[in-house]
Amino acid sequence: MSRVPFPLVVALFAASCATDAGAPETRPASRPVDEGPPAGVSPTLAPLLRRAFAEIERLASPKEIQESLKALTARPNLAGSPAAAAATRFVESRFMLAGLETRVEEFQPLVPYPVECTVELLRPYAYRAPMVEQPLDRDFDTHSGELLPPYLAYAADGDVQGGVVYAHYGRAEDFDRLEAAGVDVRGRIVVARYGKTYRGAKVTEAARRGAIAAVLYSDPQDDGFARGPEHPEGPWRPKSAVQRGSALDLSRRPGDPLTPDAPADAMALRLALEEAETLQPIPAVALSWGDVEPILKALDGLPAPEGWQGAMPFAYRLGGGKAAAARVALRSDWRRRPIRNVVGLLRGAVWPEETVMIGCHRDAWCHGAVDPGGGQAAMLEAARLLGALARAGLRPSRSVAFCSWDGEEFGLLGSTEHVEGARARLLETCVLYLNADAAVSGDRFGASASPELRPLVRATLSGLGAGEGGDLWRTTAPTGAVRFALPGGGSDHVPFVHQIGAPWAEFGSSGPYGVYHSLYDTFGWMKRHGDPD
């Protein structure tokens, strides 16, 4: 679907950064960064780099990418699981085949798994949410028997009962509006939609306002039937699909909750659970819209304000009265589990001590074809391409490190522990960090980058797609104006930016994607909707 395969963008940008042609732009710029053409940066000025670009485009293989994605998504890839260990070995073998100096580093962070997760309506009628995602006959991988029940990691254990309040997206302004309407959430169970902000922030805010539990769900208005056909007919979220995820309070810090600012290795001094400030203080669970529908239907009280109505076929109400009461019970196995990063190094020929780092997480809540399979398969192909160039005599001037992170879904565990364990070295050697995550879900290309890297990003991309109607920017921005997305949190660039101040960039190719963090984010979904080619 994309005019230019995403792995080529990763490989070409890495080649730009790792050669002397990229050297001036991988340091803080001495002049203001504007939106015009970057003078003196175009890769066409460097014959060696131009040759590398041509070889990369010649060698790139959609078949290799597809086979990697098939292997990575064959089983659910939850951090700490046996399937995750198998995925580690697969990536390690691919890095070694690419000719990279490969090592595996292990950490032992807190990785809770669910033991009990119950949501039931007590009045006006009895109802227990099934919390089961229904397999699809037309998508083989949805019949997996290795999945854990849907849950939110790091929410508190508890068994609570109370009235129910609908809090829209669960943002501070939504709770303010409830308060202004006279709806008290103290001692109640809050139901909030996914979207607009990170799920952990919703749970943190609910607890701060006095709620005793939080129930998060995906409203079909945001990523379900209101947007278009559901999977398998279309790319949007089926009725029983649940968005799993971490509820860790990432606003305080990412990484292992028990070893702040230190790597979670065998020698680490660990906090007690009650001392860990990034764990949530209340139970929190995730439901599908099919699971939550009977609960929202039972609410009384004021009608939902303008803009708060979702797509389910009834009038949403705020609740807070005596009509509806519910129970939420949650218990987790609070165990430390092994996570393993795989790092493959292509040593530079001129400045081997300076390293361009490329990273993508490998773990997923389920099969993870988009998140993170697309990015991981792209990174493996980029490693194969640059390894082939090195064997052909086109070794980069700088070193290039490919990093397959583990435990990202739980709170950026692998990347954060890596940075905490190697901070002093990375401050001296890391030239920049290129992040890949849920990199491919359609054909709309986009990029984020630190200001000092934007000229280099623009120059790399301007050399692509010439045979198909112009550079890559102009396939997505007809006016030629370059616009970079603002940086956010929630992915593995965060520890590099926050802890060592590294310049960073991220590319992606997006489209309609309604199966995020659910059973339905499969190879079949990618072949039907995300990237059939």
Short mmCIF file of C-alpha atoms in Angstrom, two decimals:
data_model
loop_
_atom_site.label_atom_id
_atom_site.label_comp_id
_atom_site.label_asym_id
_atom_site.label_seq_id
_atom_site.Cartn_x
_atom_site.Cartn_y
_atom_site.Cartn_z
CA MET A 1 0.00 0.00 0.00
CA SER A 2 2.80 2.46 0.84
CA ARG A 3 4.71 3.93 -2.10
CA VAL A 4 7.96 3.25 -0.23
CA PRO A 5 8.33 0.19 2.05
CA PHE A 6 8.83 1.28 5.63
CA PRO A 7 11.99 -0.84 6.19
CA LEU A 8 13.68 1.11 3.40
CA VAL A 9 12.98 4.35 5.25
CA VAL A 10 14.54 2.90 8.42
CA ALA A 11 17.58 1.54 6.60
CA LEU A 12 18.13 4.65 4.50
CA PHE A 13 17.85 6.98 7.48
CA ALA A 14 20.25 4.78 9.46
CA ALA A 15 22.68 4.89 6.56
CA SER A 16 22.38 8.69 6.42
CA CYS A 17 23.04 9.06 10.14
CA ALA A 18 25.88 6.56 10.24
CA THR A 19 27.96 8.08 7.46
CA ASP A 20 30.00 11.26 7.32
CA ALA A 21 27.29 12.76 5.07
CA GLY A 22 24.99 12.78 8.07
CA ALA A 23 27.54 14.00 10.58
CA PRO A 24 26.68 17.72 10.62
CA GLU A 25 23.02 17.09 11.30
CA THR A 26 23.31 14.51 14.09
CA ARG A 27 24.59 17.16 16.47
CA PRO A 28 22.55 20.12 17.79
CA ALA A 29 22.07 22.55 14.92
CA SER A 30 24.05 25.80 15.02
CA ARG A 31 21.36 27.57 12.98
CA PRO A 32 17.57 27.77 13.41
CA VAL A 33 15.64 24.83 11.99
CA ASP A 34 13.18 25.99 9.36
CA GLU A 35 10.76 24.21 7.08
CA GLY A 36 12.73 24.85 3.89
CA PRO A 37 15.13 22.54 2.04
CA PRO A 38 18.10 21.63 4.27
CA ALA A 39 21.18 23.12 2.61
CA GLY A 40 24.18 20.81 2.43
CA VAL A 41 22.46 17.74 3.83
CA SER A 42 21.02 15.98 0.76
CA PRO A 43 22.34 12.41 0.50
CA THR A 44 22.81 12.93 -3.25
CA LEU A 45 25.93 14.95 -2.37
CA ALA A 46 27.67 11.85 -1.03
CA PRO A 47 28.53 9.29 -3.78
CA LEU A 48 29.14 6.51 -1.26
CA LEU A 49 25.81 7.14 0.40
CA ARG A 50 24.07 7.29 -2.98
CA ARG A 51 25.51 3.86 -3.78
CA ALA A 52 24.30 2.55 -0.42
CA PHE A 53 20.78 3.86 -1.09
CA ALA A 54 20.70 2.10 -4.45
CA GLU A 55 21.84 -1.20 -2.92
CA ILE A 56 19.27 -0.96 -0.13
CA GLU A 57 16.44 -0.43 -2.60
CA ARG A 58 17.72 -3.32 -4.76
CA LEU A 59 18.04 -5.79 -1.87
CA ALA A 60 14.85 -5.00 0.07
CA SER A 61 12.47 -7.98 0.10
CA PRO A 62 8.73 -7.94 0.94
CA LYS A 63 8.98 -11.73 1.29
CA GLU A 64 11.59 -11.41 4.06
CA ILE A 65 9.40 -8.89 5.88
CA GLN A 66 6.34 -11.11 5.60
CA GLU A 67 8.17 -14.19 6.86
CA SER A 68 9.51 -12.25 9.86
CA LEU A 69 6.04 -10.95 10.69
CA LYS A 70 4.56 -14.46 10.40
CA ALA A 71 7.15 -15.86 12.81
CA LEU A 72 6.82 -13.01 15.30
CA THR A 73 3.01 -13.20 15.43
CA ALA A 74 2.56 -16.98 15.38
CA ARG A 75 1.99 -17.00 19.16
CA PRO A 76 0.98 -14.38 21.73
CA ASN A 77 4.13 -12.57 22.80
CA LEU A 78 3.43 -11.46 26.38
CA ALA A 79 6.54 -10.41 28.29
CA GLY A 80 7.78 -13.13 30.63
CA SER A 81 5.96 -15.95 28.82
CA PRO A 82 7.44 -19.04 27.09
CA ALA A 83 6.38 -17.59 23.72
CA ALA A 84 8.36 -14.43 24.50
CA ALA A 85 11.47 -16.54 25.08
CA ALA A 86 10.97 -18.18 21.67
CA ALA A 87 10.63 -14.76 20.02
CA THR A 88 13.88 -13.71 21.70
CA ARG A 89 15.69 -16.64 20.09
CA PHE A 90 14.17 -15.83 16.70
CA VAL A 91 15.33 -12.21 16.75
CA GLU A 92 18.76 -13.22 18.06
CA SER A 93 19.17 -15.65 15.16
CA ARG A 94 18.12 -13.01 12.60
CA PHE A 95 20.60 -10.49 13.96
CA MET A 96 23.36 -13.09 13.81
CA LEU A 97 22.45 -14.02 10.22
CA ALA A 98 22.71 -10.31 9.36
CA GLY A 99 26.30 -10.39 10.61
CA LEU A 100 25.70 -8.32 13.73
CA GLU A 101 27.60 -8.72 17.00
CA THR A 102 24.66 -10.00 19.01
CA ARG A 103 24.01 -10.24 22.73
CA VAL A 104 21.00 -10.83 24.96
CA GLU A 105 20.62 -8.92 28.21
CA GLU A 106 18.19 -10.06 30.90
CA PHE A 107 16.38 -8.13 33.64
CA GLN A 108 13.92 -9.23 36.33
CA PRO A 109 11.28 -6.50 36.72
CA LEU A 110 7.86 -6.76 38.33
CA VAL A 111 5.49 -8.20 35.70
CA PRO A 112 2.04 -8.99 37.18
CA TYR A 113 -0.28 -11.52 35.56
CA PRO A 114 -4.02 -11.75 36.39
CA VAL A 115 -5.39 -14.39 38.74
CA GLU A 116 -8.96 -13.07 39.13
CA CYS A 117 -10.71 -10.32 37.21
CA THR A 118 -14.46 -9.91 37.73
CA VAL A 119 -16.91 -7.14 36.84
CA GLU A 120 -20.58 -7.66 37.68
CA LEU A 121 -23.69 -5.58 37.95
CA LEU A 122 -25.52 -6.11 41.28
CA ARG A 123 -28.59 -3.97 40.62
CA PRO A 124 -31.03 -3.27 39.01
CA TYR A 125 -30.36 -6.78 37.67
CA ALA A 126 -27.63 -9.38 37.95
CA TYR A 127 -25.05 -9.47 35.18
CA ARG A 128 -21.43 -10.61 34.97
CA ALA A 129 -19.23 -9.37 32.13
CA PRO A 130 -17.96 -12.38 30.14
CA MET A 131 -14.58 -10.74 29.38
CA VAL A 132 -13.95 -13.22 26.56
CA GLU A 133 -12.91 -12.19 23.05
CA GLN A 134 -14.73 -14.35 20.52
CA PRO A 135 -12.58 -16.16 17.93
CA LEU A 136 -13.29 -15.58 14.25
CA ASP A 137 -13.58 -18.38 11.70
CA ARG A 138 -11.87 -16.19 9.12
CA ASP A 139 -8.84 -15.40 11.28
CA PHE A 140 -6.94 -18.48 12.42
CA ASP A 141 -4.81 -16.72 15.05
CA THR A 142 -7.87 -15.62 17.02
CA HIS A 143 -8.27 -19.26 18.10
CA SER A 144 -5.08 -19.16 20.20
CA GLY A 145 -5.16 -21.03 23.50
CA GLU A 146 -2.18 -19.24 25.05
CA LEU A 147 -3.77 -15.92 25.95
CA LEU A 148 -4.26 -14.59 29.47
CA PRO A 149 -7.64 -13.00 30.22
CA PRO A 150 -7.85 -9.29 29.35
CA TYR A 151 -6.53 -7.12 32.19
CA LEU A 152 -4.79 -3.88 33.14
CA ALA A 153 -1.35 -4.49 34.60
CA TYR A 154 -0.30 -2.78 37.85
CA ALA A 155 -3.85 -1.96 39.00
CA ALA A 156 -4.35 -2.65 42.70
CA ASP A 157 -5.80 -5.87 44.07
CA GLY A 158 -9.21 -5.41 45.63
CA ASP A 159 -12.85 -6.46 45.83
CA VAL A 160 -15.13 -3.41 45.93
CA GLN A 161 -18.82 -2.60 45.49
CA GLY A 162 -20.49 0.72 44.81
CA GLY A 163 -22.62 2.89 42.61
CA VAL A 164 -21.54 3.55 39.05
CA VAL A 165 -20.68 6.85 37.32
CA TYR A 166 -20.00 7.42 33.62
CA ALA A 167 -17.03 9.78 33.27
CA HIS A 168 -16.67 10.13 29.47
CA TYR A 169 -12.89 9.89 28.70
CA GLY A 170 -11.86 10.03 32.36
CA ARG A 171 -9.81 13.22 31.97
CA ALA A 172 -9.47 15.89 34.65
CA GLU A 173 -11.86 18.15 32.72
CA ASP A 174 -14.43 15.34 32.56
CA PHE A 175 -14.33 14.89 36.33
CA ASP A 176 -14.60 18.66 36.73
CA ARG A 177 -17.75 18.61 34.62
CA LEU A 178 -19.24 15.81 36.71
CA GLU A 179 -18.55 17.81 39.85
CA ALA A 180 -20.15 20.90 38.32
CA ALA A 181 -23.24 18.80 37.53
CA GLY A 182 -23.44 17.61 41.14
CA VAL A 183 -22.35 14.03 40.40
CA ASP A 184 -20.10 12.73 43.18
CA VAL A 185 -17.62 10.01 42.22
CA ARG A 186 -16.33 9.42 45.75
CA GLY A 187 -16.86 5.83 46.82
CA ARG A 188 -18.12 4.90 43.35
CA ILE A 189 -16.97 2.83 40.40
CA VAL A 190 -16.06 5.00 37.43
CA VAL A 191 -16.68 3.83 33.86
CA ALA A 192 -14.63 5.72 31.26
CA ARG A 193 -13.99 5.42 27.54
CA TYR A 194 -10.59 4.84 26.01
CA GLY A 195 -9.13 7.74 24.05
CA LYS A 196 -7.77 11.28 24.39
CA THR A 197 -5.23 10.35 27.06
CA TYR A 198 -3.20 7.43 28.41
CA ARG A 199 -5.19 4.76 30.27
CA GLY A 200 -3.01 4.99 33.38
CA ALA A 201 -3.78 8.70 33.62
CA LYS A 202 -7.50 7.87 33.67
CA VAL A 203 -7.02 5.47 36.59
CA THR A 204 -4.78 7.91 38.44
CA GLU A 205 -7.34 10.70 38.05
CA ALA A 206 -10.24 8.47 39.13
CA ALA A 207 -8.34 7.52 42.28
CA ARG A 208 -7.44 11.15 42.97
CA ARG A 209 -11.14 12.07 42.79
CA GLY A 210 -12.05 9.37 45.32
CA ALA A 211 -13.33 6.57 43.08
CA ILE A 212 -12.91 3.03 44.42
CA ALA A 213 -12.39 1.35 41.01
CA ALA A 214 -12.12 2.19 37.32
CA VAL A 215 -13.62 0.33 34.37
CA LEU A 216 -12.24 1.31 30.94
CA TYR A 217 -13.86 0.31 27.66
CA SER A 218 -13.60 0.99 23.93
CA ASP A 219 -16.64 2.85 22.64
CA PRO A 220 -17.61 1.92 19.05
CA GLN A 221 -17.80 5.63 18.28
CA ASP A 222 -14.02 5.81 18.65
CA ASP A 223 -12.76 2.62 17.00
CA GLY A 224 -15.74 0.33 16.29
CA PHE A 225 -18.73 0.00 14.00
CA ALA A 226 -19.40 3.75 13.95
CA ARG A 227 -16.14 4.16 12.03
CA GLY A 228 -16.76 1.38 9.51
CA PRO A 229 -16.91 -2.42 9.12
CA GLU A 230 -15.49 -4.51 11.95
CA HIS A 231 -12.74 -7.08 11.48
CA PRO A 232 -12.66 -9.37 9.49
CA GLU A 233 -14.79 -7.42 6.98
CA GLY A 234 -13.06 -4.18 7.88
CA PRO A 235 -10.28 -2.83 10.11
CA TRP A 236 -12.38 -1.72 13.10
CA ARG A 237 -12.86 -3.22 16.56
CA PRO A 238 -15.30 -6.15 16.95
CA LYS A 239 -17.91 -6.13 19.71
CA SER A 240 -15.99 -8.43 22.09
CA ALA A 241 -12.53 -6.89 21.51
CA VAL A 242 -10.81 -5.58 24.65
CA GLN A 243 -7.98 -3.08 24.80
CA ARG A 244 -5.58 -4.58 27.32
CA GLY A 245 -2.73 -2.46 28.63
CA SER A 246 -0.61 -1.18 31.44
CA ALA A 247 -2.06 1.14 34.05
CA LEU A 248 1.37 2.08 35.43
CA ASP A 249 1.61 5.74 36.38
CA LEU A 250 4.02 6.73 33.61
CA SER A 251 3.66 10.41 34.47
CA ARG A 252 6.03 9.73 37.36
CA ARG A 253 8.51 7.46 35.58
CA PRO A 254 8.64 4.46 33.23
CA GLY A 255 10.41 1.19 33.94
CA ASP A 256 10.33 -1.35 36.74
CA PRO A 257 8.27 0.06 39.64
CA LEU A 258 10.53 -1.60 42.23
CA THR A 259 13.93 -0.33 40.99
CA PRO A 260 13.55 3.38 40.15
CA ASP A 261 16.66 4.88 38.49
CA ALA A 262 18.54 1.55 38.62
CA PRO A 263 18.55 -1.53 36.38
CA ALA A 264 16.33 -4.40 37.56
CA ASP A 265 19.14 -6.95 37.54
CA ALA A 266 20.04 -9.67 40.03
CA MET A 267 21.94 -7.23 42.26
CA ALA A 268 19.24 -4.55 42.46
CA LEU A 269 17.83 -3.30 45.75
CA ARG A 270 14.06 -3.45 45.38
CA LEU A 271 11.24 -1.49 46.98
CA ALA A 272 8.37 -3.26 48.69
CA LEU A 273 5.11 -3.18 46.71
CA GLU A 274 3.58 -0.63 49.08
CA GLU A 275 6.56 1.70 48.51
CA ALA A 276 6.32 1.72 44.70
CA GLU A 277 4.76 5.05 43.74
CA THR A 278 3.95 4.17 40.12
CA LEU A 279 1.52 1.36 41.04
CA GLN A 280 -2.15 2.27 40.99
CA PRO A 281 -4.01 2.57 44.32
CA ILE A 282 -7.37 1.23 43.08
CA PRO A 283 -8.53 -1.79 41.04
CA ALA A 284 -8.95 -1.12 37.32
CA VAL A 285 -10.17 -3.39 34.54
CA ALA A 286 -10.72 -3.22 30.78
CA LEU A 287 -13.92 -4.31 29.02
CA SER A 288 -15.20 -4.51 25.46
CA TRP A 289 -18.15 -2.37 24.50
CA GLY A 290 -20.23 -5.55 24.38
CA ASP A 291 -19.29 -6.28 27.99
CA VAL A 292 -19.98 -2.77 29.27
CA GLU A 293 -23.25 -2.18 27.42
CA PRO A 294 -25.57 -3.70 30.09
CA ILE A 295 -23.82 -1.66 32.81
CA LEU A 296 -24.19 1.67 31.01
CA LYS A 297 -27.80 0.85 30.11
CA ALA A 298 -28.58 0.44 33.82
CA LEU A 299 -27.42 3.94 34.81
CA ASP A 300 -29.87 6.58 35.98
CA GLY A 301 -29.23 10.22 36.71
CA LEU A 302 -28.67 13.13 34.35
CA PRO A 303 -28.41 12.62 30.59
CA ALA A 304 -24.86 12.65 29.31
CA PRO A 305 -23.80 16.17 28.28
CA GLU A 306 -23.39 17.15 24.66
CA GLY A 307 -20.41 15.31 23.20
CA TRP A 308 -20.46 12.53 25.79
CA GLN A 309 -22.89 10.27 23.93
CA GLY A 310 -21.21 7.23 22.38
CA ALA A 311 -22.36 4.98 19.55
CA MET A 312 -24.23 2.30 21.51
CA PRO A 313 -27.97 2.44 20.70
CA PHE A 314 -29.34 3.99 23.90
CA ALA A 315 -29.13 7.32 25.70
CA TYR A 316 -26.02 7.53 27.90
CA ARG A 317 -26.58 8.80 31.43
CA LEU A 318 -24.16 9.93 34.13
CA GLY A 319 -25.33 7.59 36.91
CA GLY A 320 -24.42 8.37 40.47
CA GLY A 321 -27.90 7.57 41.77
CA LYS A 322 -29.18 4.44 43.48
CA ALA A 323 -30.37 2.55 40.41
CA ALA A 324 -27.11 0.85 39.51
CA ALA A 325 -24.49 -0.79 41.67
CA ALA A 326 -21.58 -2.97 40.59
CA ARG A 327 -18.72 -5.06 41.89
CA VAL A 328 -15.14 -5.10 40.69
CA ALA A 329 -12.77 -7.79 41.97
CA LEU A 330 -9.13 -7.97 40.90
CA ARG A 331 -6.24 -10.12 42.05
CA SER A 332 -2.84 -10.45 40.38
CA ASP A 333 0.21 -12.63 40.68
CA TRP A 334 2.78 -9.97 41.62
CA ARG A 335 5.86 -11.80 40.46
CA ARG A 336 9.17 -10.74 38.97
CA ARG A 337 9.62 -12.28 35.53
CA PRO A 338 12.53 -12.34 33.09
CA ILE A 339 12.54 -9.93 30.17
CA ARG A 340 15.25 -10.07 27.51
CA ASN A 341 16.54 -7.38 25.20
CA VAL A 342 18.40 -8.45 22.05
CA VAL A 343 21.05 -6.01 20.83
CA GLY A 344 22.82 -6.43 17.50
CA LEU A 345 25.78 -4.17 16.69
CA LEU A 346 27.15 -3.31 13.26
CA ARG A 347 30.50 -1.77 14.12
CA GLY A 348 31.44 1.45 12.34
CA ALA A 349 34.56 1.73 10.21
CA VAL A 350 35.63 5.29 11.14
CA TRP A 351 33.95 6.29 14.41
CA PRO A 352 32.98 2.95 16.00
CA GLU A 353 32.55 4.59 19.41
CA GLU A 354 29.68 6.74 18.07
CA THR A 355 26.45 4.75 17.81
CA VAL A 356 23.20 5.28 15.96
CA MET A 357 20.64 3.29 17.97
CA ILE A 358 17.51 1.82 16.37
CA GLY A 359 14.93 0.22 18.65
CA CYS A 360 11.54 -1.47 18.60
CA HIS A 361 9.86 -3.52 21.27
CA ARG A 362 9.14 -7.19 20.65
CA ASP A 363 6.57 -8.02 23.34
CA ALA A 364 2.83 -7.75 22.74
CA TRP A 365 -0.36 -8.22 24.74
CA CYS A 366 -1.54 -10.78 22.18
CA HIS A 367 -0.17 -11.56 18.70
CA GLY A 368 0.70 -7.94 18.03
CA ALA A 369 0.89 -7.82 14.22
CA VAL A 370 0.72 -4.02 14.16
CA ASP A 371 1.89 -3.34 17.70
CA PRO A 372 4.79 -4.08 17.56
CA GLY A 373 5.12 -6.67 14.74
CA GLY A 374 5.20 -4.14 11.91
CA GLY A 375 8.02 -2.19 13.49
CA GLN A 376 9.94 -5.30 14.56
CA ALA A 377 9.76 -6.87 11.08
CA ALA A 378 10.84 -3.57 9.53
CA MET A 379 13.80 -3.33 11.91
CA LEU A 380 14.88 -6.90 11.15
CA GLU A 381 14.80 -6.13 7.44
CA ALA A 382 16.79 -2.94 7.97
CA ALA A 383 19.39 -4.95 9.92
CA ARG A 384 19.57 -7.51 7.10
CA LEU A 385 20.03 -4.76 4.52
CA LEU A 386 22.76 -2.88 6.38
CA GLY A 387 24.51 -6.15 7.18
CA ALA A 388 24.51 -7.04 3.48
CA LEU A 389 25.96 -3.63 2.64
CA ALA A 390 28.73 -4.10 5.19
CA ARG A 391 29.67 -7.46 3.66
CA ALA A 392 29.80 -5.74 0.26
CA GLY A 393 32.27 -3.18 1.54
CA LEU A 394 29.78 -0.43 2.42
CA ARG A 395 30.29 -0.47 6.16
CA PRO A 396 28.95 2.67 7.88
CA SER A 397 31.34 5.16 9.44
CA ARG A 398 29.46 5.09 12.75
CA SER A 399 28.28 1.98 14.55
CA VAL A 400 24.62 1.04 14.28
CA ALA A 401 22.95 -0.81 17.18
CA PHE A 402 19.64 -2.60 16.54
CA CYS A 403 17.73 -3.07 19.81
CA SER A 404 14.79 -5.46 20.19
CA TRP A 405 13.25 -4.42 23.51
CA ASP A 406 11.15 -6.63 25.79
CA GLY A 407 8.52 -5.56 28.31
CA GLU A 408 7.55 -2.28 26.61
CA GLU A 409 3.84 -2.96 26.97
CA PHE A 410 4.10 -3.09 30.74
CA GLY A 411 5.77 0.31 31.02
CA LEU A 412 8.83 0.65 28.74
CA LEU A 413 10.61 -1.92 30.89
CA GLY A 414 13.32 -3.22 28.54
CA SER A 415 14.45 0.12 27.14
CA THR A 416 14.33 1.88 30.49
CA GLU A 417 16.31 -0.81 32.31
CA HIS A 418 18.85 -0.79 29.46
CA VAL A 419 19.34 2.97 29.73
CA GLU A 420 19.49 2.87 33.53
CA GLY A 421 22.14 0.16 33.35
CA ALA A 422 24.27 1.85 30.68
CA ARG A 423 23.57 5.56 31.24
CA ALA A 424 27.22 6.69 31.53
CA ARG A 425 28.26 4.85 28.37
CA LEU A 426 25.23 5.99 26.37
CA LEU A 427 25.86 9.63 27.30
CA GLU A 428 29.23 9.29 25.59
CA THR A 429 28.33 7.11 22.61
CA CYS A 430 24.66 7.48 21.57
CA VAL A 431 24.48 9.86 18.61
CA LEU A 432 20.71 9.51 18.22
CA TYR A 433 17.85 7.09 18.81
CA LEU A 434 15.46 6.00 16.04
CA ASN A 435 12.27 4.42 17.39
CA ALA A 436 9.90 2.00 15.71
CA ASP A 437 6.76 0.70 17.39
CA ALA A 438 3.30 0.15 15.87
CA ALA A 439 4.93 1.30 12.66
CA VAL A 440 2.65 -0.03 9.93
CA SER A 441 -1.16 -0.04 9.92
CA GLY A 442 -1.92 1.63 6.58
CA ASP A 443 -0.45 3.85 3.88
CA ARG A 444 -0.38 7.34 5.44
CA PHE A 445 3.25 8.15 6.16
CA GLY A 446 4.20 10.36 9.10
CA ALA A 447 7.24 11.26 11.16
CA SER A 448 8.30 12.77 14.47
CA ALA A 449 11.80 14.05 15.20
CA SER A 450 13.84 16.28 17.45
CA PRO A 451 14.36 19.73 15.87
CA GLU A 452 18.06 19.10 15.23
CA LEU A 453 17.27 15.92 13.26
CA ARG A 454 14.47 17.30 11.09
CA PRO A 455 16.76 18.49 8.25
CA LEU A 456 18.32 15.04 8.03
CA VAL A 457 14.92 13.31 8.09
CA ARG A 458 13.68 15.65 5.39
CA ALA A 459 16.79 15.10 3.26
CA THR A 460 16.59 11.30 3.54
CA LEU A 461 12.93 11.19 2.60
CA SER A 462 13.31 13.67 -0.27
CA GLY A 463 15.45 11.12 -2.06
CA LEU A 464 12.76 8.42 -1.99
CA GLY A 465 9.98 7.67 -4.43
CA ALA A 466 11.45 9.66 -7.32
CA GLY A 467 10.25 7.08 -9.81
CA GLU A 468 6.67 7.27 -8.53
CA GLY A 469 5.88 10.93 -8.73
CA GLY A 470 8.24 12.75 -6.40
CA ASP A 471 9.67 12.50 -2.93
CA LEU A 472 7.91 10.78 -0.03
CA TRP A 473 6.86 14.02 1.64
CA ARG A 474 4.95 15.04 -1.47
CA THR A 475 3.02 11.78 -1.53
CA THR A 476 1.49 12.80 1.79
CA ALA A 477 1.84 16.61 1.74
CA PRO A 478 1.05 17.88 -1.78
CA THR A 479 2.09 21.42 -0.93
CA GLY A 480 5.55 20.19 -0.06
CA ALA A 481 5.26 21.56 3.48
CA VAL A 482 6.97 19.31 6.01
CA ARG A 483 5.11 18.86 9.28
CA PHE A 484 6.47 16.77 12.12
CA ALA A 485 4.17 15.35 14.79
CA LEU A 486 4.77 16.48 18.35
CA PRO A 487 6.57 13.96 20.55
CA GLY A 488 4.54 11.93 23.01
CA GLY A 489 5.20 9.37 25.71
CA GLY A 490 4.36 5.70 25.83
CA SER A 491 7.12 4.25 23.68
CA ASP A 492 10.79 3.36 23.93
CA HIS A 493 12.21 6.74 22.93
CA VAL A 494 11.18 8.11 26.34
CA PRO A 495 14.18 6.92 28.44
CA PHE A 496 16.60 8.03 25.71
CA VAL A 497 15.10 11.51 25.59
CA HIS A 498 14.49 11.95 29.33
CA GLN A 499 17.56 10.26 30.79
CA ILE A 500 20.36 10.96 28.31
CA GLY A 501 18.92 13.79 26.19
CA ALA A 502 19.45 11.92 22.91
CA PRO A 503 18.09 13.35 19.66
CA TRP A 504 15.39 11.03 18.36
CA ALA A 505 13.19 10.33 15.36
CA GLU A 506 10.27 8.02 14.62
CA PHE A 507 8.57 7.06 11.36
CA GLY A 508 5.30 5.30 10.74
CA SER A 509 2.73 4.44 8.11
CA SER A 510 -0.78 4.49 9.53
CA GLY A 511 -4.39 3.84 8.59
CA PRO A 512 -7.71 2.73 10.12
CA TYR A 513 -6.73 0.53 13.06
CA GLY A 514 -9.40 -0.57 15.53
CA VAL A 515 -7.86 -3.72 17.00
CA TYR A 516 -5.15 -2.12 19.17
CA HIS A 517 -4.06 -4.32 22.13
CA SER A 518 -6.70 -6.95 21.35
CA LEU A 519 -6.85 -10.57 20.24
CA TYR A 520 -7.60 -9.36 16.71
CA ASP A 521 -4.26 -7.62 16.07
CA THR A 522 -3.09 -10.60 13.99
CA PHE A 523 -1.18 -11.45 10.85
CA GLY A 524 -4.59 -11.97 9.21
CA TRP A 525 -5.63 -8.42 10.11
CA MET A 526 -2.40 -7.05 8.61
CA LYS A 527 -2.82 -9.03 5.38
CA ARG A 528 -6.44 -7.94 4.99
CA HIS A 529 -6.28 -4.33 6.10
CA GLY A 530 -2.93 -2.95 7.22
CA ASP A 531 -0.48 -3.88 4.46
CA PRO A 532 -1.73 -6.57 2.05
CA ASP A 533 1.39 -6.24 -0.10
#
